[in-house]
Structures are given as structure tokens and as C-alpha cells.
CSV table of C-alpha atoms in Angstrom, one decimal:
chain,number,residue,atom,x,y,z
A,15,ALA,CA,82.8,96.4,116.3
A,16,GLU,CA,82.7,96.6,120.1
A,17,VAL,CA,85.5,94.0,120.4
A,18,LEU,CA,87.9,95.5,117.9
A,19,ASP,CA,89.6,98.3,119.8
A,20,HIS,CA,92.7,96.2,120.6
A,21,VAL,CA,92.8,95.1,116.9
A,22,LEU,CA,92.8,98.6,115.6
A,23,TYR,CA,95.4,99.6,118.1
A,24,ARG,CA,97.7,96.8,116.9
A,25,MET,CA,96.9,97.6,113.2
A,26,GLY,CA,98.0,101.2,113.9
A,27,ILE,CA,101.4,99.8,115.1
A,28,LEU,CA,101.6,97.5,112.1
A,29,THR,CA,100.9,100.3,109.7
A,30,VAL,CA,103.8,102.3,111.1
A,31,LEU,CA,106.1,99.3,110.6
A,32,ARG,CA,104.8,98.9,107.0
A,33,SER,CA,105.5,102.6,106.4
A,34,LYS,CA,109.1,102.2,107.7
A,35,VAL,CA,109.6,99.2,105.4
A,36,LYS,CA,108.3,100.9,102.3
A,37,ASN,CA,109.6,104.4,103.2
A,38,ALA,CA,106.2,105.6,102.1
A,39,VAL,CA,102.8,106.8,103.3
A,40,ILE,CA,100.5,103.9,104.2
A,41,GLY,CA,96.7,104.2,104.7
A,42,MET,CA,94.2,102.7,107.1
A,43,MET,CA,90.5,102.7,106.2
A,44,ILE,CA,88.1,101.8,109.0
A,45,THR,CA,85.1,100.3,107.3
A,46,ALA,CA,83.2,97.0,106.9
A,47,SER,CA,82.1,97.9,103.4
A,48,HIS,CA,78.7,96.4,102.6
A,49,ASN,CA,78.2,94.8,106.0
A,50,GLU,CA,75.5,96.2,108.3
A,51,GLU,CA,75.9,98.9,110.9
A,52,PRO,CA,77.0,96.7,113.9
A,53,ASP,CA,80.1,95.4,112.0
A,54,ASN,CA,83.4,97.2,111.4
A,55,GLY,CA,86.9,96.4,110.3
A,56,VAL,CA,90.0,97.9,108.8
A,57,LYS,CA,91.7,97.9,105.4
A,58,ILE,CA,95.4,98.7,105.1
A,59,VAL,CA,96.5,100.5,101.8
A,60,ASP,CA,99.9,100.2,100.3
A,61,PRO,CA,101.9,103.1,98.7
A,62,ALA,CA,100.4,103.1,95.2
A,63,GLY,CA,96.9,103.0,96.6
A,64,GLU,CA,96.7,99.2,96.3
A,65,MET,CA,95.6,96.8,99.0
A,66,LEU,CA,98.2,95.5,101.5
A,67,GLU,CA,100.7,93.0,100.1
A,68,SER,CA,99.4,89.5,100.7
A,69,SER,CA,102.4,88.4,102.7
A,70,TRP,CA,101.7,91.2,105.2
A,71,GLU,CA,98.1,90.1,105.5
A,72,ALA,CA,99.4,87.0,107.3
A,73,ILE,CA,101.5,89.2,109.6
A,74,ALA,CA,98.4,91.4,110.3
A,75,THR,CA,96.4,88.3,111.2
A,76,GLU,CA,99.1,87.0,113.6
A,77,LEU,CA,99.4,90.4,115.2
A,78,ALA,CA,95.6,90.8,115.6
A,79,ASN,CA,95.3,87.4,117.4
A,80,VAL,CA,98.4,87.2,119.5
A,81,PRO,CA,97.8,87.3,123.3
A,82,ASP,CA,98.7,90.5,125.1
A,83,ALA,CA,101.5,88.8,126.9
A,84,GLU,CA,103.1,87.9,123.6
A,85,LEU,CA,102.6,91.2,121.8
A,86,THR,CA,106.0,92.8,122.4
A,87,ALA,CA,107.8,89.6,121.4
A,88,THR,CA,105.8,89.3,118.2
A,89,LEU,CA,106.5,92.9,117.3
A,90,LYS,CA,110.2,92.3,117.9
A,91,LYS,CA,110.1,89.3,115.7
A,92,ILE,CA,108.4,91.2,112.8
A,93,ILE,CA,111.0,94.0,113.2
A,94,ASN,CA,113.9,91.6,113.1
A,95,GLU,CA,112.6,89.4,110.3
A,96,HIS,CA,112.0,92.4,108.0
A,97,LYS,CA,115.1,94.3,109.2
A,98,ILE,CA,113.0,97.3,110.0
A,99,ASN,CA,114.9,100.5,111.0
A,100,ALA,CA,113.2,101.6,114.2
A,101,ASP,CA,114.5,105.1,113.7
A,102,ALA,CA,113.1,105.5,110.2
A,103,PRO,CA,110.2,107.9,109.7
A,104,ALA,CA,106.6,106.6,109.3
A,105,ASN,CA,103.6,108.4,107.9
A,106,VAL,CA,100.0,107.1,108.1
A,107,ILE,CA,96.7,108.3,106.7
A,108,VAL,CA,93.5,107.2,108.4
A,109,GLY,CA,89.9,107.5,107.3
A,110,ARG,CA,86.6,106.0,108.4
A,111,ASP,CA,83.0,105.5,107.1
A,112,THR,CA,79.8,106.7,108.8
A,113,ARG,CA,79.4,103.8,111.2
A,114,GLU,CA,78.9,104.9,114.8
A,115,SER,CA,81.8,102.8,115.9
A,116,GLY,CA,84.1,104.4,113.5
A,117,PHE,CA,85.2,107.3,115.6
A,118,SER,CA,86.3,105.2,118.6
A,119,LEU,CA,88.0,102.7,116.4
A,120,SER,CA,89.9,105.4,114.6
A,121,ARG,CA,91.0,106.7,118.0
A,122,ALA,CA,92.4,103.3,118.8
A,123,ALA,CA,94.2,103.1,115.5
A,124,ILE,CA,95.7,106.5,116.0
A,125,ASP,CA,96.8,105.6,119.5
A,126,GLY,CA,98.6,102.6,118.0
A,127,VAL,CA,100.3,104.9,115.4
A,128,ASN,CA,101.4,107.3,118.1
A,129,ALA,CA,102.6,104.5,120.4
A,130,ALA,CA,104.9,103.4,117.5
A,131,ASN,CA,106.1,107.0,117.0
A,132,GLY,CA,104.4,107.4,113.6
A,133,SER,CA,103.0,110.6,112.1
A,134,ILE,CA,99.3,110.6,111.4
A,135,LYS,CA,96.9,112.5,109.1
A,136,ASP,CA,93.3,111.9,110.1
A,137,PHE,CA,90.8,112.7,107.2
A,138,GLY,CA,87.7,111.7,109.3
A,139,VAL,CA,84.7,110.5,107.3
A,140,ILE,CA,85.7,109.7,103.7
A,141,THR,CA,85.0,107.0,101.2
A,142,THR,CA,87.3,104.0,100.7
A,143,PRO,CA,88.3,105.2,97.1
A,144,GLN,CA,89.2,108.6,98.6
A,145,LEU,CA,91.5,106.9,101.1
A,146,HIS,CA,93.2,105.0,98.3
A,147,TYR,CA,93.6,108.2,96.2
A,148,LEU,CA,95.0,110.1,99.2
A,149,VAL,CA,97.7,107.5,99.8
A,150,ALA,CA,98.6,107.3,96.1
A,151,CYS,CA,98.9,111.1,95.8
A,152,SER,CA,100.9,111.4,99.0
A,153,ASN,CA,103.5,109.1,97.6
A,154,ASP,CA,103.3,110.3,94.0
A,155,PRO,CA,102.2,114.0,93.8
A,156,SER,CA,102.1,113.8,90.0
A,157,TYR,CA,99.0,111.7,90.3
A,158,GLY,CA,97.0,114.5,92.0
A,159,GLU,CA,96.5,116.7,95.0
A,160,PRO,CA,96.4,114.7,98.2
A,161,THR,CA,93.2,116.2,99.5
A,162,VAL,CA,89.5,115.2,99.3
A,163,GLU,CA,89.0,118.3,97.2
A,164,GLY,CA,91.7,117.0,94.8
A,165,TYR,CA,89.9,113.7,94.5
A,166,PHE,CA,86.6,115.3,93.5
A,167,SER,CA,88.4,117.7,91.1
A,168,LYS,CA,90.3,114.9,89.4
A,169,LEU,CA,87.1,112.9,88.9
A,170,ALA,CA,85.0,115.9,87.8
A,171,ASP,CA,87.7,117.0,85.2
A,172,ALA,CA,87.8,113.5,83.8
A,173,PHE,CA,84.0,113.3,83.5
A,174,LEU,CA,83.7,116.7,81.8
A,175,LYS,CA,86.4,115.7,79.3
A,176,VAL,CA,84.6,112.5,78.4
A,177,LYS,CA,81.3,114.4,78.2
A,178,GLU,CA,82.9,116.8,75.6
A,179,GLY,CA,84.1,113.9,73.4
A,180,LYS,CA,82.4,112.1,70.5
A,181,ASN,CA,79.5,109.6,70.5
A,182,ARG,CA,77.4,111.5,72.9
A,183,ASP,CA,74.0,110.8,71.2
A,184,ALA,CA,73.0,108.2,73.7
A,185,TYR,CA,74.0,110.2,76.8
A,186,VAL,CA,71.4,110.7,79.5
A,187,GLY,CA,72.4,113.3,82.1
A,188,GLU,CA,70.7,111.6,85.0
A,189,ILE,CA,71.5,108.7,87.2
A,190,TYR,CA,69.8,107.1,90.3
A,191,LEU,CA,72.1,106.2,93.1
A,192,ASP,CA,71.2,103.9,96.0
A,193,ALA,CA,73.7,105.1,98.6
A,194,ALA,CA,72.6,102.5,101.2
A,195,ASN,CA,72.6,105.3,103.9
A,196,GLY,CA,76.4,105.3,103.8
A,197,VAL,CA,79.3,107.7,103.2
A,198,GLY,CA,78.7,107.6,99.5
A,199,ALA,CA,75.6,109.8,99.8
A,200,PRO,CA,77.3,113.1,100.9
A,201,ALA,CA,80.2,112.3,98.6
A,202,ALA,CA,77.9,112.0,95.6
A,203,LYS,CA,76.2,115.3,96.4
A,204,GLU,CA,79.6,117.0,96.7
A,205,PHE,CA,80.8,115.5,93.5
A,206,GLN,CA,77.7,116.7,91.6
A,207,ASN,CA,78.4,120.3,92.6
A,208,LEU,CA,81.5,120.2,90.3
A,209,LEU,CA,79.8,118.8,87.2
A,210,GLU,CA,78.6,122.1,85.9
A,211,GLY,CA,75.0,120.8,85.6
A,212,LYS,CA,76.1,118.1,83.1
A,213,LEU,CA,74.9,115.2,85.4
A,214,CYS,CA,72.1,115.0,87.9
A,215,ILE,CA,72.7,112.4,90.6
A,216,ARG,CA,69.4,111.5,92.4
A,217,VAL,CA,70.5,109.9,95.7
A,218,PHE,CA,68.2,107.4,97.5
A,219,ASN,CA,68.9,106.1,100.9
A,220,ASP,CA,70.9,109.2,101.5
A,221,GLY,CA,71.8,108.7,105.2
A,222,ASN,CA,68.5,109.0,107.0
A,223,GLY,CA,68.1,105.3,107.5
A,224,ALA,CA,70.0,102.2,108.7
A,225,LEU,CA,73.3,101.5,106.9
A,226,ASN,CA,73.2,98.7,104.4
A,227,ASN,CA,69.8,97.6,105.7
A,228,LYS,CA,67.7,95.4,103.5
């Protein structure tokens, strides 16, 4: 994680360009998923909440690895090849997990967005699914409210509707969650508060230990 500041800065710029191309909100999630605490990385999320188009993964790889002296020329090449309107608006959403490096890397990503004249919404510490949801709703408000509260509400409403359905004889209202000391622990606890007592989520490894540690 300590060598990624320049990569996140460049991905901030790339996300602005992607937003201009798609005329849509694009997301950046700073996380290394199931890797241990010292690692970190970034996922770019396309307008419908899906992962970045594969052809742009190659562009991201090139931009991440190009020498500093070639950065401007590489960006100009991307802009020309994709006929990007430099004056088009760009909107980016950023989130991060609970890794200690997440804050500084998010600052680097935001600096990149600002350097490319993009608009940024920083949601701080959230889960990766929440980031996907926020991007999708920002581009299609009919899907839901583009807030963390909207995410929990949509899930809770769906769960309660299923709970009220048929074939409930085998239902057991208790689950055990190993949250691996990650961002899922506080998220699960917040989600449970909306379930009207219909489900008890017992969270283990709830953030008091090392992230994703064996």
C-alpha cells in the first residue's frame, strides 16, 4: 500500500476520463478485498454498478505503469483515441475499506480527480457492494436512493418481504457472521437494526483484531 499513492492519483484522473466518455457517474473503491492489512488497491465501477469495461482495464494498467515523464503524453493519447471532450462534466464517487492506508490513498485518488477537474463525492468507509449500489443509483434513480441509508433500506425491505412469504417453516432467525475484522462488521450491525427483530446477526471478528488474519 505504501507504494500506491501515485497509482491512485492516476486512477483518479482515469476515472474522470471514463466519466466523460460515459457521461455518467463512475466509482472508485479503495480496497484489497480479502488480502491482509498491508495490501491495498482500487476497483473502478462503471455506470450500472458493474466492474470497469475490460478494454479500459488495459488502459488503467498502462497509465499506472507509465514513467512520470510520459504521463502527460499518455493522457493525451487516451483523450485523442477515445475522442474525449475535455470540457464535458465528470462525476466520481469514492469509498474505502477500513485499512489504515485507505485514508491517504483516497486523498491521492481525490487529488487526481480534482487535478482533472472532476467533481467528487467521498463516502468514506463503506463496503464494496455499497459503492456499486451508490454508482448505480446515481445514474438510475429508479433503482434506489443513492445513499448508504438507501442501500440498507432497500436490502431490509427486500428481506422483510421474503420473510413474509410462503415456505417459512425451515426459517431460523439467527446467523453467524465472520466479518474478518473488516468493514462488513459495522455494516452488518447497522443492517440488523432495520430488520425489526426478524433476524439476529451474531458478528465474530468484529473489528478488534487484524484484518483478514488467519
